[in-house]
Amino acid sequence: MLRKNRLFTPGPTPLLPAAQTAMASFTAHHRTADFRALFQRVLAGMKEFIGTQHDVLVLSCSGTGVMEASVSNLTSPGDKVLVLTAGKFGERWTGLAKAFGCKADVLSVPYGETFSLNEIRAKLTSDVRAVYVQATESSTGARHDVKGIAKIVREQNDALLIVDAITGLGTTHLDVDGWGVDFIIGGSQKALMMPPGLAYCAVSERAWKRMETATSPRYYFDLRKERKAAAKGESAYTPATSLFAALGAALDFIRDMGNGNLSNGREELVNNAELCAEMTRAGARALGLKLFAAAPAAALTAISSPDGVDSGMIVKEFRESFDAVVANGQGEMKGKLFRMAHIGYYDYLDTIGILAALEHVLARVTGSAVEYGASVRAAQEVYARGLSGKRQLVEA
Ligand SMILES: *Cc1c(COP(=O)(O)O)cnc(C)c1O
């Protein structure tokens, strides 16, 4: 049968056609009035997309570049930082903190789990200068309680809270300013439905202040330089110009989702991910599969491989039969789980389709009988319930 290549990976994610078209035709030089207009429109839109009044910067790099900037700009060698880690991306924080000479106090919980707020409270001594965490740990599909963590940090001391929301933004309801998040990070190849190459952050006043005294080395990622340039509608160095054009189109699409209001569009995008995720979880359970994460994120669903089956076989079979790309586990989780994303440009048909394909894939790799339609039906029921809920709301 004909196969269409489709990504179900937690980044890069499927591309918005309008973003692709915008990129393809874009030629403006970055030191022109035309580009400045686009740049300023994009930065203003990104504030609404993130849901913040803080300064937003968009940099030309992958997400890890801005993760690094959040360490190099906000810490000094010898600073004690608290790293909360529950997966491969949490471990990246530890690596970054060490690379810049911080004393990293690591609160680590097993893959698939999330943190106890009491343990965080106990670790948050007055000498902790910054706390690093993920909103959603893409390697395990777990959701962390950013609101709860922020509350503790704000109560306890003046530590900065830095959140890697690279798969969290656009899939998770986050109140960045209200909760007191000092630095939140996102990437273009996730919920923004664009290719990799841009990463962004929102920076609180408290964080800007810290930057003045932080002494870690930085040059390309000196955020004070970017802030100054942004005030004039420019970036410090040559930006990925065509990706800014794509971002403009992506923000227009999200605004349309919100009937002309970008913040509403963001909420719609989050609701969409939540519904896709709920359908997927119901579908997986209907096939007797176990979810890997105790508190699953809407960004992606990590599913444990059935006993005796290497998840690599599942990934391979998706690819060979359907040209669908799902993600294997990373590191120690390789072979044990597979991951299907709901970040950004996924709809009902994508979700139903991948579940139907999952049934065929399981039948092939396990060699045992699968009740065809079981996961599709469970997902349809979730969808129908959501729909009837909405109808009632409209009628009420
Ligand atoms: C994708 C991702 C990143 C960033 O990775 P890059 O490859 O540098 O873009 C960081 N954290 C999380 C949670 C992610 O999902």
GROMACS .gro file of C-alpha atoms and ligand atoms in nm:
model
  411
    1MET     CA    1   0.000   0.000   0.000
    2LEU     CA    2   0.109   0.361  -0.060
    3ARG     CA    3   0.274   0.508   0.246
    4LYS     CA    4   0.309   0.871   0.351
    5ASN     CA    5   0.600   0.970   0.570
    6ARG     CA    6   0.465   1.099   0.898
    7LEU     CA    7   0.643   1.208   1.213
    8PHE     CA    8   0.504   1.112   1.553
    9THR     CA    9   0.827   1.206   1.730
   10PRO     CA   10   0.855   1.457   2.016
   11GLY     CA   11   1.053   1.689   1.792
   12PRO     CA   12   1.090   1.749   1.512
   13THR     CA   13   0.715   1.745   1.465
   14PRO     CA   14   0.496   1.766   1.150
   15LEU     CA   15   0.535   2.094   0.963
   16LEU     CA   16   0.257   2.344   0.914
   17PRO     CA   17   0.219   2.388   0.534
   18ALA     CA   18   0.178   2.766   0.570
   19ALA     CA   19   0.507   2.783   0.760
   20GLN     CA   20   0.685   2.589   0.485
   21THR     CA   21   0.547   2.817   0.216
   22ALA     CA   22   0.642   3.130   0.411
   23MET     CA   23   1.000   3.007   0.445
   24ALA     CA   24   1.037   2.905   0.085
   25SER     CA   25   0.956   3.248  -0.053
   26PHE     CA   26   1.140   3.457   0.204
   27THR     CA   27   1.438   3.665   0.092
   28ALA     CA   28   1.458   3.983   0.304
   29HIS     CA   29   1.792   4.093   0.445
   30HIS     CA   30   1.799   4.106   0.823
   31ARG     CA   31   1.904   4.471   0.852
   32THR     CA   32   1.606   4.613   0.666
   33ALA     CA   33   1.279   4.775   0.771
   34ASP     CA   34   1.087   4.477   0.628
   35PHE     CA   35   1.271   4.231   0.846
   36ARG     CA   36   1.252   4.454   1.153
   37ALA     CA   37   0.875   4.466   1.111
   38LEU     CA   38   0.857   4.087   1.093
   39PHE     CA   39   1.097   4.048   1.387
   40GLN     CA   40   0.894   4.282   1.608
   41ARG     CA   41   0.566   4.121   1.508
   42VAL     CA   42   0.708   3.778   1.590
   43LEU     CA   43   0.844   3.886   1.931
   44ALA     CA   44   0.509   4.042   2.025
   45GLY     CA   45   0.328   3.729   1.909
   46MET     CA   46   0.563   3.505   2.105
   47LYS     CA   47   0.471   3.686   2.427
   48GLU     CA   48   0.111   3.590   2.368
   49PHE     CA   49   0.205   3.238   2.267
   50ILE     CA   50   0.402   3.191   2.589
   51GLY     CA   51   0.148   3.390   2.790
   52THR     CA   52   0.390   3.634   2.949
   53GLN     CA   53   0.460   4.005   2.993
   54HIS     CA   54   0.832   3.930   3.037
   55ASP     CA   55   1.082   4.005   2.760
   56VAL     CA   56   1.092   3.730   2.501
   57LEU     CA   57   1.399   3.650   2.292
   58VAL     CA   58   1.412   3.426   1.987
   59LEU     CA   59   1.756   3.289   1.907
   60SER     CA   60   1.892   3.095   1.612
   61CYS     CA   61   1.990   2.763   1.766
   62SER     CA   62   1.827   2.443   1.886
   63GLY     CA   63   1.665   2.425   2.228
   64THR     CA   64   1.983   2.320   2.402
   65GLY     CA   65   2.145   2.650   2.298
   66VAL     CA   66   1.900   2.844   2.511
   67MET     CA   67   1.928   2.586   2.790
   68GLU     CA   68   2.299   2.663   2.787
   69ALA     CA   69   2.226   3.039   2.782
   70SER     CA   70   2.014   2.997   3.094
   71VAL     CA   71   2.316   2.856   3.273
   72SER     CA   72   2.585   3.085   3.131
   73ASN     CA   73   2.381   3.404   3.181
   74LEU     CA   74   2.233   3.329   3.523
   75THR     CA   75   2.509   3.157   3.718
   76SER     CA   76   2.866   3.212   3.832
   77PRO     CA   77   3.124   2.937   3.878
   78GLY     CA   78   3.080   2.786   4.224
   79ASP     CA   79   2.709   2.872   4.247
   80LYS     CA   80   2.498   2.603   4.404
   81VAL     CA   81   2.211   2.507   4.175
   82LEU     CA   82   1.939   2.251   4.229
   83VAL     CA   83   1.878   2.024   3.930
   84LEU     CA   84   1.558   1.821   3.923
   85THR     CA   85   1.605   1.528   3.691
   86ALA     CA   86   1.386   1.237   3.588
   87GLY     CA   87   1.515   1.156   3.242
   88LYS     CA   88   1.760   1.234   2.964
   89PHE     CA   89   1.668   1.602   2.943
   90GLY     CA   90   1.699   1.645   3.318
   91GLU     CA   91   2.045   1.494   3.287
   92ARG     CA   92   2.127   1.759   3.028
   93TRP     CA   93   2.076   2.023   3.300
   94THR     CA   94   2.330   1.845   3.520
   95GLY     CA   95   2.582   1.836   3.234
   96LEU     CA   96   2.532   2.203   3.156
   97ALA     CA   97   2.556   2.313   3.518
   98LYS     CA   98   2.880   2.121   3.560
   99ALA     CA   99   3.022   2.254   3.233
  100PHE     CA  100   2.989   2.607   3.373
  101GLY     CA  101   3.142   2.518   3.708
  102CYS     CA  102   2.823   2.521   3.916
  103LYS     CA  103   2.792   2.300   4.220
  104ALA     CA  104   2.499   2.092   4.103
  105ASP     CA  105   2.285   1.941   4.376
  106VAL     CA  106   2.088   1.679   4.183
  107LEU     CA  107   1.748   1.556   4.296
  108SER     CA  108   1.697   1.254   4.078
  109VAL     CA  109   1.394   1.026   4.057
  110PRO     CA  110   1.360   0.711   3.844
  111TYR     CA  111   1.268   0.744   3.478
  112GLY     CA  112   0.893   0.773   3.432
  113GLU     CA  113   0.835   0.928   3.772
  114THR     CA  114   0.806   1.283   3.898
  115PHE     CA  115   0.928   1.468   4.206
  116SER     CA  116   0.781   1.484   4.553
  117LEU     CA  117   0.734   1.848   4.648
  118ASN     CA  118   0.850   1.773   5.001
  119GLU     CA  119   1.182   1.642   4.875
  120ILE     CA  120   1.227   1.957   4.670
  121ARG     CA  121   1.146   2.169   4.974
  122ALA     CA  122   1.411   1.988   5.177
  123LYS     CA  123   1.673   2.048   4.907
  124LEU     CA  124   1.597   2.417   4.869
  125THR     CA  125   1.840   2.556   5.121
  126SER     CA  126   1.906   2.929   5.132
  127ASP     CA  127   2.233   2.896   4.936
  128VAL     CA  128   2.060   2.755   4.625
  129ARG     CA  129   2.091   3.020   4.353
  130ALA     CA  130   1.885   2.858   4.078
  131VAL     CA  131   1.655   2.561   4.020
  132TYR     CA  132   1.650   2.379   3.685
  133VAL     CA  133   1.364   2.152   3.575
  134GLN     CA  134   1.166   2.030   3.272
  135ALA     CA  135   0.793   2.102   3.236
  136THR     CA  136   0.754   1.779   3.044
  137GLU     CA  137   1.035   1.522   3.030
  138SER     CA  138   1.023   1.416   2.666
  139SER     CA  139   1.235   1.105   2.724
  140THR     CA  140   0.976   0.946   2.955
  141GLY     CA  141   0.651   1.128   2.877
  142ALA     CA  142   0.624   1.253   3.237
  143ARG     CA  143   0.470   1.584   3.337
  144HIS     CA  144   0.629   1.774   3.625
  145ASP     CA  145   0.431   2.000   3.856
  146VAL     CA  146   0.577   2.336   3.757
  147LYS     CA  147   0.310   2.526   3.950
  148GLY     CA  148   0.383   2.335   4.272
  149ILE     CA  149   0.758   2.366   4.227
  150ALA     CA  150   0.733   2.740   4.155
  151LYS     CA  151   0.529   2.793   4.469
  152ILE     CA  152   0.796   2.628   4.684
  153VAL     CA  153   1.081   2.816   4.518
  154ARG     CA  154   0.906   3.152   4.556
  155GLU     CA  155   0.826   3.086   4.922
  156GLN     CA  156   1.165   2.958   5.020
  157ASN     CA  157   1.432   3.196   4.889
  158ASP     CA  158   1.537   3.412   4.595
  159ALA     CA  159   1.654   3.125   4.376
  160LEU     CA  160   1.571   3.163   4.009
  161LEU     CA  161   1.340   2.904   3.856
  162ILE     CA  162   1.439   2.795   3.506
  163VAL     CA  163   1.200   2.569   3.317
  164ASP     CA  164   1.279   2.372   3.003
  165ALA     CA  165   0.933   2.377   2.849
  166ILE     CA  166   1.063   2.285   2.507
  167THR     CA  167   0.789   2.024   2.471
  168GLY     CA  168   0.577   2.185   2.745
  169LEU     CA  169   0.488   2.510   2.570
  170GLY     CA  170   0.187   2.460   2.344
  171THR     CA  171   0.096   2.128   2.509
  172THR     CA  172   0.059   2.230   2.873
  173HIS     CA  173  -0.134   2.505   3.047
  174LEU     CA  174   0.139   2.719   3.205
  175ASP     CA  175   0.098   3.049   3.389
  176VAL     CA  176   0.456   3.171   3.354
  177ASP     CA  177   0.420   3.512   3.523
  178GLY     CA  178   0.151   3.412   3.771
  179TRP     CA  179   0.353   3.121   3.904
  180GLY     CA  180   0.679   3.316   3.909
  181VAL     CA  181   0.883   3.126   3.650
  182ASP     CA  182   1.198   3.330   3.585
  183PHE     CA  183   1.316   3.174   3.264
  184ILE     CA  184   1.114   2.949   3.036
  185ILE     CA  185   1.249   2.787   2.721
  186GLY     CA  186   1.088   2.661   2.401
  187GLY     CA  187   1.200   2.538   2.059
  188SER     CA  188   1.068   2.584   1.706
  189GLN     CA  189   1.059   2.215   1.615
  190LYS     CA  190   0.800   2.131   1.879
  191ALA     CA  191   0.453   2.288   1.922
  192LEU     CA  192   0.526   2.571   1.678
  193MET     CA  193   0.503   2.323   1.389
  194MET     CA  194   0.824   2.447   1.226
  195PRO     CA  195   1.162   2.302   1.138
  196PRO     CA  196   1.440   2.301   1.399
  197GLY     CA  197   1.660   2.608   1.422
  198LEU     CA  198   1.497   2.863   1.652
  199ALA     CA  199   1.475   2.853   2.029
  200TYR     CA  200   1.312   3.109   2.253
  201CYS     CA  201   1.282   3.218   2.613
  202ALA     CA  202   1.091   3.456   2.838
  203VAL     CA  203   1.308   3.627   3.100
  204SER     CA  204   1.181   3.780   3.427
  205GLU     CA  205   1.310   4.106   3.575
  206ARG     CA  206   1.466   3.905   3.855
  207ALA     CA  207   1.660   3.703   3.597
  208TRP     CA  208   1.775   4.017   3.411
  209LYS     CA  209   1.905   4.149   3.740
  210ARG     CA  210   2.094   3.829   3.814
  211MET     CA  211   2.258   3.853   3.473
  212GLU     CA  212   2.430   4.175   3.575
  213THR     CA  213   2.627   3.998   3.848
  214ALA     CA  214   2.664   3.649   3.700
  215THR     CA  215   3.019   3.589   3.585
  216SER     CA  216   3.007   3.271   3.376
  217PRO     CA  217   3.163   3.318   3.032
  218ARG     CA  218   2.927   3.393   2.743
  219TYR     CA  219   2.957   3.561   2.409
  220TYR     CA  220   2.722   3.444   2.130
  221PHE     CA  221   2.454   3.372   2.388
  222ASP     CA  222   2.493   3.695   2.585
  223LEU     CA  223   2.124   3.765   2.638
  224ARG     CA  224   2.180   4.127   2.742
  225LYS     CA  225   2.316   4.192   2.396
  226GLU     CA  226   2.013   4.024   2.240
  227ARG     CA  227   1.776   4.227   2.456
  228LYS     CA  228   1.940   4.551   2.350
  229ALA     CA  229   1.926   4.455   1.982
  230ALA     CA  230   1.565   4.335   2.013
  231ALA     CA  231   1.460   4.675   2.146
  232LYS     CA  232   1.561   4.807   1.803
  233GLY     CA  233   1.383   4.528   1.617
  234GLU     CA  234   1.696   4.330   1.543
  235SER     CA  235   1.896   4.038   1.666
  236ALA     CA  236   2.260   4.076   1.769
  237TYR     CA  237   2.390   3.851   1.489
  238THR     CA  238   2.245   3.716   1.165
  239PRO     CA  239   1.921   3.540   1.256
  240ALA     CA  240   1.779   3.238   1.072
  241THR     CA  241   1.571   3.478   0.861
  242SER     CA  242   1.357   3.224   0.678
  243LEU     CA  243   1.266   3.057   1.006
  244PHE     CA  244   1.139   3.392   1.135
  245ALA     CA  245   0.910   3.400   0.831
  246ALA     CA  246   0.791   3.050   0.918
  247LEU     CA  247   0.735   3.155   1.278
  248GLY     CA  248   0.525   3.450   1.165
  249ALA     CA  249   0.303   3.209   0.968
  250ALA     CA  250   0.283   2.963   1.258
  251LEU     CA  251   0.172   3.238   1.495
  252ASP     CA  252  -0.093   3.348   1.241
  253PHE     CA  253  -0.222   2.992   1.231
  254ILE     CA  254  -0.241   2.971   1.611
  255ARG     CA  255  -0.416   3.309   1.622
  256ASP     CA  256  -0.672   3.176   1.374
  257MET     CA  257  -0.726   2.875   1.599
  258GLY     CA  258  -0.826   3.130   1.864
  259ASN     CA  259  -1.056   3.321   1.627
  260GLY     CA  260  -0.818   3.613   1.603
  261ASN     CA  261  -0.682   3.591   1.956
  262LEU     CA  262  -0.337   3.437   1.994
  263SER     CA  263  -0.369   3.357   2.365
  264ASN     CA  264  -0.695   3.175   2.298
  265GLY     CA  265  -0.526   2.998   2.009
  266ARG     CA  266  -0.252   2.878   2.240
  267GLU     CA  267  -0.512   2.739   2.479
  268GLU     CA  268  -0.681   2.563   2.185
  269LEU     CA  269  -0.350   2.413   2.080
  270VAL     CA  270  -0.295   2.285   2.434
  271ASN     CA  271  -0.648   2.143   2.447
  272ASN     CA  272  -0.585   1.973   2.115
  273ALA     CA  273  -0.270   1.804   2.248
  274GLU     CA  274  -0.456   1.700   2.561
  275LEU     CA  275  -0.734   1.541   2.361
  276CYS     CA  276  -0.492   1.360   2.126
  277ALA     CA  277  -0.300   1.236   2.432
  278GLU     CA  278  -0.613   1.119   2.612
  279MET     CA  279  -0.730   0.934   2.302
  280THR     CA  280  -0.388   0.770   2.271
  281ARG     CA  281  -0.373   0.665   2.635
  282ALA     CA  282  -0.720   0.512   2.612
  283GLY     CA  283  -0.622   0.336   2.290
  284ALA     CA  284  -0.304   0.194   2.440
  285ARG     CA  285  -0.481   0.071   2.750
  286ALA     CA  286  -0.751  -0.094   2.538
  287LEU     CA  287  -0.475  -0.305   2.383
  288GLY     CA  288  -0.348  -0.409   2.724
  289LEU     CA  289  -0.041  -0.185   2.699
  290LYS     CA  290   0.107  -0.005   2.997
  291LEU     CA  291   0.188   0.364   3.006
  292PHE     CA  292   0.545   0.437   3.111
  293ALA     CA  293   0.487   0.767   3.295
  294ALA     CA  294   0.298   0.786   3.623
  295ALA     CA  295   0.186   1.144   3.551
  296PRO     CA  296   0.165   1.149   3.171
  297ALA     CA  297   0.216   1.474   2.981
  298ALA     CA  298  -0.005   1.577   2.691
  299ALA     CA  299   0.310   1.637   2.486
  300LEU     CA  300   0.369   1.272   2.423
  301THR     CA  301   0.269   0.926   2.534
  302ALA     CA  302   0.543   0.682   2.631
  303ILE     CA  303   0.421   0.324   2.614
  304SER     CA  304   0.605   0.030   2.766
  305SER     CA  305   0.687  -0.243   2.521
  306PRO     CA  306   0.495  -0.568   2.585
  307ASP     CA  307   0.696  -0.828   2.780
  308GLY     CA  308   0.959  -0.993   2.566
  309VAL     CA  309   0.929  -0.741   2.283
  310ASP     CA  310   1.213  -0.499   2.208
  311SER     CA  311   1.048  -0.162   2.141
  312GLY     CA  312   1.294  -0.117   1.856
  313MET     CA  313   1.091  -0.383   1.671
  314ILE     CA  314   0.779  -0.172   1.713
  315VAL     CA  315   0.955   0.141   1.591
  316LYS     CA  316   1.091  -0.050   1.291
  317GLU     CA  317   0.756  -0.205   1.203
  318PHE     CA  318   0.581   0.136   1.214
  319ARG     CA  319   0.843   0.260   0.973
  320GLU     CA  320   0.839  -0.034   0.738
  321SER     CA  321   0.464  -0.088   0.716
  322PHE     CA  322   0.341   0.270   0.739
  323ASP     CA  323   0.641   0.502   0.704
  324ALA     CA  324   0.535   0.642   1.042
  325VAL     CA  325   0.818   0.753   1.268
  326VAL     CA  326   0.766   0.693   1.637
  327ALA     CA  327   1.050   0.731   1.886
  328ASN     CA  328   1.230   0.456   2.074
  329GLY     CA  329   1.334   0.500   2.436
  330GLN     CA  330   1.658   0.693   2.490
  331GLY     CA  331   1.962   0.565   2.679
  332GLU     CA  332   1.868   0.303   2.935
  333MET     CA  333   1.508   0.312   2.815
  334LYS     CA  334   1.604   0.204   2.464
  335GLY     CA  335   1.421  -0.115   2.375
  336LYS     CA  336   1.183  -0.078   2.668
  337LEU     CA  337   0.937   0.184   2.550
  338PHE     CA  338   0.819   0.373   2.246
  339ARG     CA  339   0.695   0.730   2.228
  340MET     CA  340   0.419   0.891   2.022
  341ALA     CA  341   0.395   1.270   2.023
  342HIS     CA  342   0.092   1.501   2.023
  343ILE     CA  343   0.292   1.822   1.998
  344GLY     CA  344   0.158   2.080   1.754
  345TYR     CA  345   0.011   1.983   1.421
  346TYR     CA  346  -0.185   1.665   1.496
  347ASP     CA  347  -0.554   1.612   1.443
  348TYR     CA  348  -0.820   1.350   1.497
  349LEU     CA  349  -0.735   1.154   1.185
  350ASP     CA  350  -0.364   1.141   1.271
  351THR     CA  351  -0.447   1.012   1.617
  352ILE     CA  352  -0.697   0.750   1.503
  353GLY     CA  353  -0.465   0.649   1.219
  354ILE     CA  354  -0.160   0.588   1.435
  355LEU     CA  355  -0.365   0.382   1.681
  356ALA     CA  356  -0.507   0.170   1.399
  357ALA     CA  357  -0.152   0.121   1.272
  358LEU     CA  358  -0.038   0.031   1.624
  359GLU     CA  359  -0.281  -0.263   1.622
  360HIS     CA  360  -0.124  -0.401   1.302
  361VAL     CA  361   0.225  -0.337   1.434
  362LEU     CA  362   0.155  -0.526   1.757
  363ALA     CA  363  -0.002  -0.817   1.572
  364ARG     CA  364   0.314  -0.847   1.364
  365VAL     CA  365   0.577  -0.807   1.631
  366THR     CA  366   0.408  -1.015   1.902
  367GLY     CA  367   0.270  -1.279   1.667
  368SER     CA  368  -0.039  -1.302   1.884
  369ALA     CA  369  -0.396  -1.207   1.810
  370VAL     CA  370  -0.496  -0.842   1.840
  371GLU     CA  371  -0.857  -0.736   1.866
  372TYR     CA  372  -0.869  -0.503   1.567
  373GLY     CA  373  -1.052  -0.182   1.638
  374ALA     CA  374  -1.015  -0.202   2.015
  375SER     CA  375  -0.782   0.096   2.049
  376VAL     CA  376  -0.957   0.294   1.778
  377ARG     CA  377  -1.289   0.244   1.948
  378ALA     CA  378  -1.154   0.349   2.288
  379ALA     CA  379  -1.010   0.664   2.130
  380GLN     CA  380  -1.336   0.738   1.949
  381GLU     CA  381  -1.521   0.712   2.277
  382VAL     CA  382  -1.287   0.966   2.435
  383TYR     CA  383  -1.338   1.197   2.140
  384ALA     CA  384  -1.716   1.157   2.146
  385ARG     CA  385  -1.729   1.227   2.519
  386GLY     CA  386  -1.524   1.545   2.468
  387LEU     CA  387  -1.758   1.649   2.191
  388SER     CA  388  -2.075   1.594   2.392
  389GLY     CA  389  -1.919   1.787   2.680
  390LYS     CA  390  -1.860   2.080   2.448
  391ARG     CA  391  -2.210   2.065   2.306
  392GLN     CA  392  -2.355   2.087   2.653
  393LEU     CA  393  -2.139   2.387   2.730
  394VAL     CA  394  -2.263   2.566   2.422
  395GLU     CA  395  -2.626   2.488   2.495
  396ALA     CA  396  -2.606   2.581   2.864
  397LIG     C1  397   1.364   1.861   2.219
  397LIG     C2  398   1.397   1.890   2.360
  397LIG     C3  399   1.509   1.967   2.397
  397LIG     C4  400   1.600   2.036   2.301
  397LIG     O1  401   1.671   1.963   2.221
  397LIG     P1  402   1.743   2.029   2.095
  397LIG     O2  403   1.778   1.906   2.018
  397LIG     O3  404   1.857   2.104   2.141
  397LIG     O4  405   1.641   2.116   2.027
  397LIG     C5  406   1.530   1.994   2.531
  397LIG     N1  407   1.446   1.952   2.625
  397LIG     C6  408   1.338   1.880   2.596
  397LIG     C7  409   1.246   1.840   2.706
  397LIG     C8  410   1.309   1.847   2.463
  397LIG     O5  411   1.200   1.776   2.433
   0.00000   0.00000   0.00000
